[in-house]
Coordinates of C-alpha atoms in Angstrom, one line a residue:
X1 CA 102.0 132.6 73.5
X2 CA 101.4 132.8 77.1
X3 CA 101.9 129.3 79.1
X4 CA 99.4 126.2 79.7
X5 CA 97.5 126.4 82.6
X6 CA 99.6 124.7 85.3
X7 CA 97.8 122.5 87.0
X8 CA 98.0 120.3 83.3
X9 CA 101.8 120.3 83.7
X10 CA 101.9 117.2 85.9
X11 CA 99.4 114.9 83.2
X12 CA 100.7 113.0 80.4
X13 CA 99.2 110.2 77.8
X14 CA 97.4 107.3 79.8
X15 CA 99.2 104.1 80.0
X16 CA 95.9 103.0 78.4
X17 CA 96.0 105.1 75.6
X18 CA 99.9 104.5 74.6
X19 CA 99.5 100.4 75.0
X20 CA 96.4 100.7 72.6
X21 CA 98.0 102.7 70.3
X22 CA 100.7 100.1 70.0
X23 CA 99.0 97.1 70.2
X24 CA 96.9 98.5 67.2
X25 CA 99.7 99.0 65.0
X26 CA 101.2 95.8 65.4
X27 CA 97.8 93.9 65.2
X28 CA 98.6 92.8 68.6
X29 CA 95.9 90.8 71.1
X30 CA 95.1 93.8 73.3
X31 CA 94.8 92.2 77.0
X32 CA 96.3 95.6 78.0
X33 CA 93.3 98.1 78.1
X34 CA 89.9 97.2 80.6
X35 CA 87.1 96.8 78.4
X36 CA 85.6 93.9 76.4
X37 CA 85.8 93.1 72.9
X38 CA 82.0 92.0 72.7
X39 CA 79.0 94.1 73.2
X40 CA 76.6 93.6 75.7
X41 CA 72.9 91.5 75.7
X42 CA 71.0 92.3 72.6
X43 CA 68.4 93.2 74.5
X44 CA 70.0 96.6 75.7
X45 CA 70.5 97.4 72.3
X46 CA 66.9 97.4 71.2
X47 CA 66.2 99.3 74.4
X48 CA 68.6 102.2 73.4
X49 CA 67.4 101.8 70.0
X50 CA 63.8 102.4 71.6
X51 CA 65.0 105.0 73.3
X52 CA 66.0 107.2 70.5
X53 CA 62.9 106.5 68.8
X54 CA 60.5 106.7 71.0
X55 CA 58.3 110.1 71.9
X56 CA 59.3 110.6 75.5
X57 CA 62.0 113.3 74.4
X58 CA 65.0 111.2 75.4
X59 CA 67.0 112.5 72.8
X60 CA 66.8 116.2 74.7
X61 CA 68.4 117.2 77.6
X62 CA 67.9 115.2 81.0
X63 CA 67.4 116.6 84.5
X64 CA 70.8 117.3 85.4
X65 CA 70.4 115.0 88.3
X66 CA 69.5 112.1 86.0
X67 CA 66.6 110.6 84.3
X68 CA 64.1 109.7 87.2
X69 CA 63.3 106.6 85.8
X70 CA 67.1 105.5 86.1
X71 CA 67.5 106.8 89.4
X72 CA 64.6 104.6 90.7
X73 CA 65.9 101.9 89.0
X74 CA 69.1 102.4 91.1
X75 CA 67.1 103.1 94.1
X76 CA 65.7 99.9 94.1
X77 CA 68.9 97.9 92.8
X78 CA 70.5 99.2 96.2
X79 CA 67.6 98.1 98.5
X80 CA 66.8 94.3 96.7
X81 CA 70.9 93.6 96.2
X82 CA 72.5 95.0 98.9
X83 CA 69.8 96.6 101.3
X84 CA 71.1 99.6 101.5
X85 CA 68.4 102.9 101.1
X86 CA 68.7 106.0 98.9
X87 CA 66.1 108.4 98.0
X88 CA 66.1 108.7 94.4
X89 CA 65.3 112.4 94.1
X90 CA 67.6 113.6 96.5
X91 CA 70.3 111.3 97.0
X92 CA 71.2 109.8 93.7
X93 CA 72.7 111.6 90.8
X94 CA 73.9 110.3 87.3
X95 CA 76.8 111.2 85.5
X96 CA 79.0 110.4 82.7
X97 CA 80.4 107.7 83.4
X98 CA 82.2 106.9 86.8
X99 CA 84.9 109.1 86.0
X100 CA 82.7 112.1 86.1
X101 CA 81.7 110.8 89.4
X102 CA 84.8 111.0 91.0
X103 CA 85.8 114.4 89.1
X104 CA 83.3 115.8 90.4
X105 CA 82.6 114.3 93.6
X106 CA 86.4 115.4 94.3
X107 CA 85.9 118.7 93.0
X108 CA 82.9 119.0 95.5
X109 CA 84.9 118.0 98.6
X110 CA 89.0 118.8 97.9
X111 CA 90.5 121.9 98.1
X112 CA 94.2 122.4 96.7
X113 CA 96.4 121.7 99.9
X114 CA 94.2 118.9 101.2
X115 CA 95.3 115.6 101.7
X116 CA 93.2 112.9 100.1
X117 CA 94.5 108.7 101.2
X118 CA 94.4 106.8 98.0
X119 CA 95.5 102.3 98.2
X120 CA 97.8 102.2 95.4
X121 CA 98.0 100.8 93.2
X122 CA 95.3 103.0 91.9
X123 CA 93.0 103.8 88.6
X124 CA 95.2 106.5 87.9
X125 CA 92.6 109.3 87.0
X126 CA 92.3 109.2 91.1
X127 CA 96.0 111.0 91.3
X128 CA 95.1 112.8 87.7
X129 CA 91.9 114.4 88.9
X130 CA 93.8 115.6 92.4
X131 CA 97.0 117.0 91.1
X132 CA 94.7 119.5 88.9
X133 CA 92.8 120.4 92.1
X134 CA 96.0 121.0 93.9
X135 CA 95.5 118.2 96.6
X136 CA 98.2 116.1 97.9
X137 CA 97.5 112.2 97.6
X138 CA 99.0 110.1 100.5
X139 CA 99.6 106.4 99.5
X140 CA 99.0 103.4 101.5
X141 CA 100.3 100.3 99.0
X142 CA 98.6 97.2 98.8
X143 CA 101.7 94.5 99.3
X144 CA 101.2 91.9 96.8
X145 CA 101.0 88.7 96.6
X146 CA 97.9 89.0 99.2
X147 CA 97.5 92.7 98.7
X148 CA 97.2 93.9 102.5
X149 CA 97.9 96.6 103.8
X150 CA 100.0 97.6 107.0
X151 CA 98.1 99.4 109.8
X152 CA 101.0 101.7 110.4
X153 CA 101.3 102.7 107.4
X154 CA 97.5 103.4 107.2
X155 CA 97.0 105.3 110.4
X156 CA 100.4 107.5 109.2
X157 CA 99.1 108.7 105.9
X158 CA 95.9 110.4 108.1
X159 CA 96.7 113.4 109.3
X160 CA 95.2 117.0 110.4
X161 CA 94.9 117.7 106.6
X162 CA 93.2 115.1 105.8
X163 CA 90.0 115.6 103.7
X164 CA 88.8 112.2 101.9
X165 CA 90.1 108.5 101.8
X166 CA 89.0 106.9 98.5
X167 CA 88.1 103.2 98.1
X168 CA 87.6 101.4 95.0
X169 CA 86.4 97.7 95.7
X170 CA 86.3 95.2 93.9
X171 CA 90.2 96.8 93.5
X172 CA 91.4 97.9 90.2
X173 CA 94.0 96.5 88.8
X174 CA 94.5 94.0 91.8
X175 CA 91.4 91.8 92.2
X176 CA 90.9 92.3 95.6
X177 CA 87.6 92.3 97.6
X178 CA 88.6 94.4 100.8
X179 CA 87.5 92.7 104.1
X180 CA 85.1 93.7 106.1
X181 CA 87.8 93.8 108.8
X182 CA 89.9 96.1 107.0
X183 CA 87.1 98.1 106.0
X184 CA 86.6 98.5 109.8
X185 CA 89.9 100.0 110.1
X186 CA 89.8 102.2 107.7
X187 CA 86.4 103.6 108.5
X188 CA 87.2 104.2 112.5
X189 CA 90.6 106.5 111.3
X190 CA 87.8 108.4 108.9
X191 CA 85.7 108.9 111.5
X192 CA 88.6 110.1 113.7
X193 CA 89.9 112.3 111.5
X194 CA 86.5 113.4 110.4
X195 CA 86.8 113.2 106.7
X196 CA 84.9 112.0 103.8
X197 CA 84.9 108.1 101.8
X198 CA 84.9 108.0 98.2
X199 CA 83.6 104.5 97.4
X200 CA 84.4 103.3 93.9
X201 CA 82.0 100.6 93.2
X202 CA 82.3 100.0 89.5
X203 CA 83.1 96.4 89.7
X204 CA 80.4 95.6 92.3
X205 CA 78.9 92.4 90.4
X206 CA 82.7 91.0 89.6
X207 CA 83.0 89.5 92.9
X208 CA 83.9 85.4 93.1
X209 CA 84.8 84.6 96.4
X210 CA 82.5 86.5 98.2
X211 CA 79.7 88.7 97.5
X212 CA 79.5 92.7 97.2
X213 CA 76.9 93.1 100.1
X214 CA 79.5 93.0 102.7
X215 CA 81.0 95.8 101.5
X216 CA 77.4 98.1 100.8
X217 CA 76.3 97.2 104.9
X218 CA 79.6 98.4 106.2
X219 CA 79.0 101.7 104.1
X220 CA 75.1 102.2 105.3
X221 CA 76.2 102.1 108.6
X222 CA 75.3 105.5 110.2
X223 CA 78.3 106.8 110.8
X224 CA 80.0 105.7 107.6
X225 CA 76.7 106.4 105.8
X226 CA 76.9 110.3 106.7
X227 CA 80.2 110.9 105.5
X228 CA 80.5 108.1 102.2
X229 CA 79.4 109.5 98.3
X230 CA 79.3 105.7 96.7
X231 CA 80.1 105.8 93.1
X232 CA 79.5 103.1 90.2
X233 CA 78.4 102.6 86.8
X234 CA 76.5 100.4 84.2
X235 CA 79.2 99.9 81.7
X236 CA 81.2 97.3 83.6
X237 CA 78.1 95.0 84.6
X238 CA 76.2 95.6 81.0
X239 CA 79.3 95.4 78.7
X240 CA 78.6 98.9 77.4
X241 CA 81.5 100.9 78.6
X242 CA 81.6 103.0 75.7
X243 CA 77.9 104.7 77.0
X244 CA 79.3 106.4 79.7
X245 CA 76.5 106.3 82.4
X246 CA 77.5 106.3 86.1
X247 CA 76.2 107.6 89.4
X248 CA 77.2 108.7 92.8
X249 CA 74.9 108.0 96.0
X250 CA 75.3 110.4 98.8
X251 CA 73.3 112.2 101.9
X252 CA 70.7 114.8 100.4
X253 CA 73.1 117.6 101.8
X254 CA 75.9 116.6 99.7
X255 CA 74.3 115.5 96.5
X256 CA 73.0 119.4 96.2
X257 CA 76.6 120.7 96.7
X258 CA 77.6 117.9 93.9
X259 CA 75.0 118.5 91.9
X260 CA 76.0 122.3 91.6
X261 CA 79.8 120.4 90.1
X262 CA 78.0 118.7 87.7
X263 CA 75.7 120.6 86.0
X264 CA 78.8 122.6 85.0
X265 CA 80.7 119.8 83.6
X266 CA 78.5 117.9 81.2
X267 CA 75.0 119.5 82.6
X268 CA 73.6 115.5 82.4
X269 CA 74.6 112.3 81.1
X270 CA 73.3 110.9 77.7
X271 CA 69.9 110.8 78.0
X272 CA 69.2 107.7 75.8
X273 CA 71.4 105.5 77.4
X274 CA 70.1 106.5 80.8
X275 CA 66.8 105.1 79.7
X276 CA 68.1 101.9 78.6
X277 CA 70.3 101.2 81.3
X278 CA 66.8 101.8 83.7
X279 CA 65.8 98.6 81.7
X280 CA 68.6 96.5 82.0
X281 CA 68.9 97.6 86.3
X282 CA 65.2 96.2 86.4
X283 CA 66.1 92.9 84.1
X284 CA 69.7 92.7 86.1
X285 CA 68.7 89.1 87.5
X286 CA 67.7 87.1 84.9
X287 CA 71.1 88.5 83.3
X288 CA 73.4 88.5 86.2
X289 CA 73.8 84.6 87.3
X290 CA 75.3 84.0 83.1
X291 CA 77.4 87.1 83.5
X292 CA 79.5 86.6 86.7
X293 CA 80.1 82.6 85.4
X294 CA 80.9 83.6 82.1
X295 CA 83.3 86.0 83.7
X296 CA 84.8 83.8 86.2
X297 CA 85.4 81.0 83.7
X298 CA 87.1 83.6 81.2
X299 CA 89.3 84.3 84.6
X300 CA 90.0 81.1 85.3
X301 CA 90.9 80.3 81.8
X302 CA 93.3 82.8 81.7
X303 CA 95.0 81.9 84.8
X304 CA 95.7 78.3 84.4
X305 CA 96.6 78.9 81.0
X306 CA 99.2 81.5 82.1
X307 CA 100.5 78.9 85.2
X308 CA 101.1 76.6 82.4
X309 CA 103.3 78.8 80.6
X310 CA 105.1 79.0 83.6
X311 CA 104.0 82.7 84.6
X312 CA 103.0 83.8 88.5
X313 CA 99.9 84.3 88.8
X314 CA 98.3 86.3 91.4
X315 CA 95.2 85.6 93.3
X316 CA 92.0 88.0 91.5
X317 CA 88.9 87.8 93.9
X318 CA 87.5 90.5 91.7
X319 CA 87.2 92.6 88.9
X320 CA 88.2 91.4 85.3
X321 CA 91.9 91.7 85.5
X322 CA 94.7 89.3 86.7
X323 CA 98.1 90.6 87.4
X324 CA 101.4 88.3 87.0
X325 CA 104.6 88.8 88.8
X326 CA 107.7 89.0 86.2
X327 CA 111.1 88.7 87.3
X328 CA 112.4 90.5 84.4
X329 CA 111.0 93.9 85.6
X330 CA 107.8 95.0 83.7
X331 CA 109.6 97.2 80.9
X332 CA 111.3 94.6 79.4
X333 CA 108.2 92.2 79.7
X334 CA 105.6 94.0 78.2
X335 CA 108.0 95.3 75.4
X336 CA 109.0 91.5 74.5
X337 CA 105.0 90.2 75.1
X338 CA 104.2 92.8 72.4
X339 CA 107.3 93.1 69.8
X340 CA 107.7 89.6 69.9
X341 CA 104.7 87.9 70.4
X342 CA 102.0 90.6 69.3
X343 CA 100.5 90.0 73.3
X344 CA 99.9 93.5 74.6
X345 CA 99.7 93.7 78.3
X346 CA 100.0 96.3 81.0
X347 CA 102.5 97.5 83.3
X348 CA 101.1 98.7 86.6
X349 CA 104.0 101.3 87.8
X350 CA 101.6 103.6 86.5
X351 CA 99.6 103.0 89.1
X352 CA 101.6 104.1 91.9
X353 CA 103.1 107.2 92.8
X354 CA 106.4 105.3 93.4
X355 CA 106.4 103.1 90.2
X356 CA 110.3 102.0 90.9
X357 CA 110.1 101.0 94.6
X358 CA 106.5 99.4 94.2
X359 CA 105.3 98.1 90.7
X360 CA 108.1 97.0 88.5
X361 CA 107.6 93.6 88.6
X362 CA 103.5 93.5 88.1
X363 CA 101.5 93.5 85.0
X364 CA 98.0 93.6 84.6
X365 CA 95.7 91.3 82.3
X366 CA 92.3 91.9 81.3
X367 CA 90.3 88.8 80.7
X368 CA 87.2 90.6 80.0
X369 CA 87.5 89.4 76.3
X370 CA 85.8 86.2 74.2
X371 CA 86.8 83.0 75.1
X372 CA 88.5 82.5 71.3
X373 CA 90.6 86.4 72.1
X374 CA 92.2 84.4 75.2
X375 CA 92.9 81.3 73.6
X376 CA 94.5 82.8 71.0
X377 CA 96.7 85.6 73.5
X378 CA 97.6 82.2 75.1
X379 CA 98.8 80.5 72.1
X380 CA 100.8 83.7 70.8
X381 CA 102.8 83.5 74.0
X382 CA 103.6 79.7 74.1
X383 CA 105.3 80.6 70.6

């Protein structure tokens, strides 16, 4: 047989994947892989359910660009939450999840040879979704424990090749809520290098120090605004991941060019789902206020139960994980967490290109579970 396409040669199992796999066979406490272990608000179930019911042919195809009744919703989300302004029929488009998002938003703008500044560590289908385009991604780490990041090192990963610097805030797996300082920086090398921002916004409600809104008026700025395709989702905020319904905002000129990717990747998200996530954007408040406490209580109920065990903790100012510094190195902690105490947990070298030099001695957490699935992890590892 002839050979595999190469551009799969440099992919292998997600981290997520092989921890689950694991942790499932052991009947381990999964704190390892990023989603809950509760469904969402009842409420969005009966709206799906009406959804597929209903007689307004949401069970057919939708507009490739989206349902129009979702991309008003998020319209309108965007101008009450965070006063920023998007045209819903030209500037909006909905996808299949926020991965598709950045797939295909990348696969609009990136070209193999291009150079594309990624923070690492990183959600690793960034690095995935560039080596099969042929791009080059240029790191600038995140230092823990406070997770800055050096201005040299930032202004040296731009360069004449540069196409795109990528974003993701609230950060994934570290917690941290990028400054508007530091978003400053970054925004006047993009502007002098004249490449695109890829904003991953997918946490944009798991903020607890400080809210989102900084971060959405330095990206409607005019000169940011021109050159920024802002991508998030529903799943994280509604506790359906598994419905896969994202979106990317960006000018009218570029939505058309990513609008062309899309329609040849999934043609449209689930058309259901897109219908009851329009209901649950225009019910968000009376839900929201419950969700971000519940969350921070779940983080904070985590982290002082791992500080008693006598694990270090670093600081999470967003998101739903927590990462812990191990002496130990990562390997060897995550293998005795799971064989040992049937705790499954995640190393983050994964998600950086230099797993040796930069994460073998941080693991990630995800707290996005019930109160009882954290008491219980917490228990299992004071054994």
């Amino acid at each position: 047989m002839k050979p595999f396409a190469h551009r799969t040669d440099p992919l292998r199992e997600s981290i997520f994947t092989t921890i689950s796999n694991r942790a499932r066979e052991l009947g381990a406490v999964n704190l390892g892989q990023g989603f809950p272990d509760f469904d969402g608000p009842q409420w969005l179930v009966e709206a799906a359910r009406a959804s597929l019911g209903g007689e307004g042919l949401a069970n057919q195809y939708a507009h490739t660009s989206g349902a129009p009744a979702l991309r008003a919703a998020i319209a309108r989300q965007q101008r009450e939450d965070w006063a920023a302004e998007f045209d819903p029929d030209s500037e909006i488009t909905v996808t299949v999840g926020a991965t598709e998002a950045l797939y295909a938003t990348l696969q609009t703008l990136v070209d193999a040879g291009d150079e594309v500044v990624v923070f690492e560590p990183f959600y690793d289908s960034y690095v995935a979704t560039l080596q099969m385009i042929g791009a080059v991604p240029r790191p600038v780490t995140l230092r823990w424990p406070s997770f800055g990041f050096d201005d040299g090192e930032l202004a040296r990963a731009f360069g004449p090749r540069t196409k795109a610097v990528m974003i993701n805030s609230p950060h994934n797996p570290t917690g941290k809520v990028f400054s508007r300082e530091e978003l400053e920086r970054i925004g006047a090398l993009a502007i002098r290098h004249d490449c695109w921002i890829v904003t991953d916004e997918v946490y944009e409600y798991l903020t607890y120090e400080r809210s989102h809104r900084e971060f959405v008026q330095w990206r409607s700025q005019p000169a940011i605004r021109e050159r920024c395709i802002a991508i998030s989702s529903a799943g994280k905020t509604f506790g359906m991941t598994g419905w896969k319904v994202g979106w990317a905002m960006a000018p009218a000129d570029v939505s058309r060019r990513l609008r062309l990717v899309h329609q040849f990747i999934p043609f449209c998200a689930p058309h259901p789902f897109q219908h009851a996530f329009a209901h649950a954007l225009e019910r968000r408040h009376e839900y929201l206020e419950d969700f971000r406490r519940e969350y921070r209580h779940r983080r904070d109920l985590l982290a002082e139960g791992l500080r008693a065990l006598g694990h270090a903790v670093l600081p999470s100012e967003g998101t739903y994980f927590l990462q812990v510094y191990v002496e130990e190195g990562t390997e060897a902690f995550c293998r005795r967490l799971l064989e040992r105490h049937r705790v499954a947990v995640l190393p983050t070298a994964p998600f950086y290109l230099d797993a040796a030099s930069q994460g073998a001695n941080i693991v990630r957490l995800c707290f996005a579970k019930r109160e009882e699935t954290l008491r219980e992890a917490l228990r299992r590892l004071g054994e």
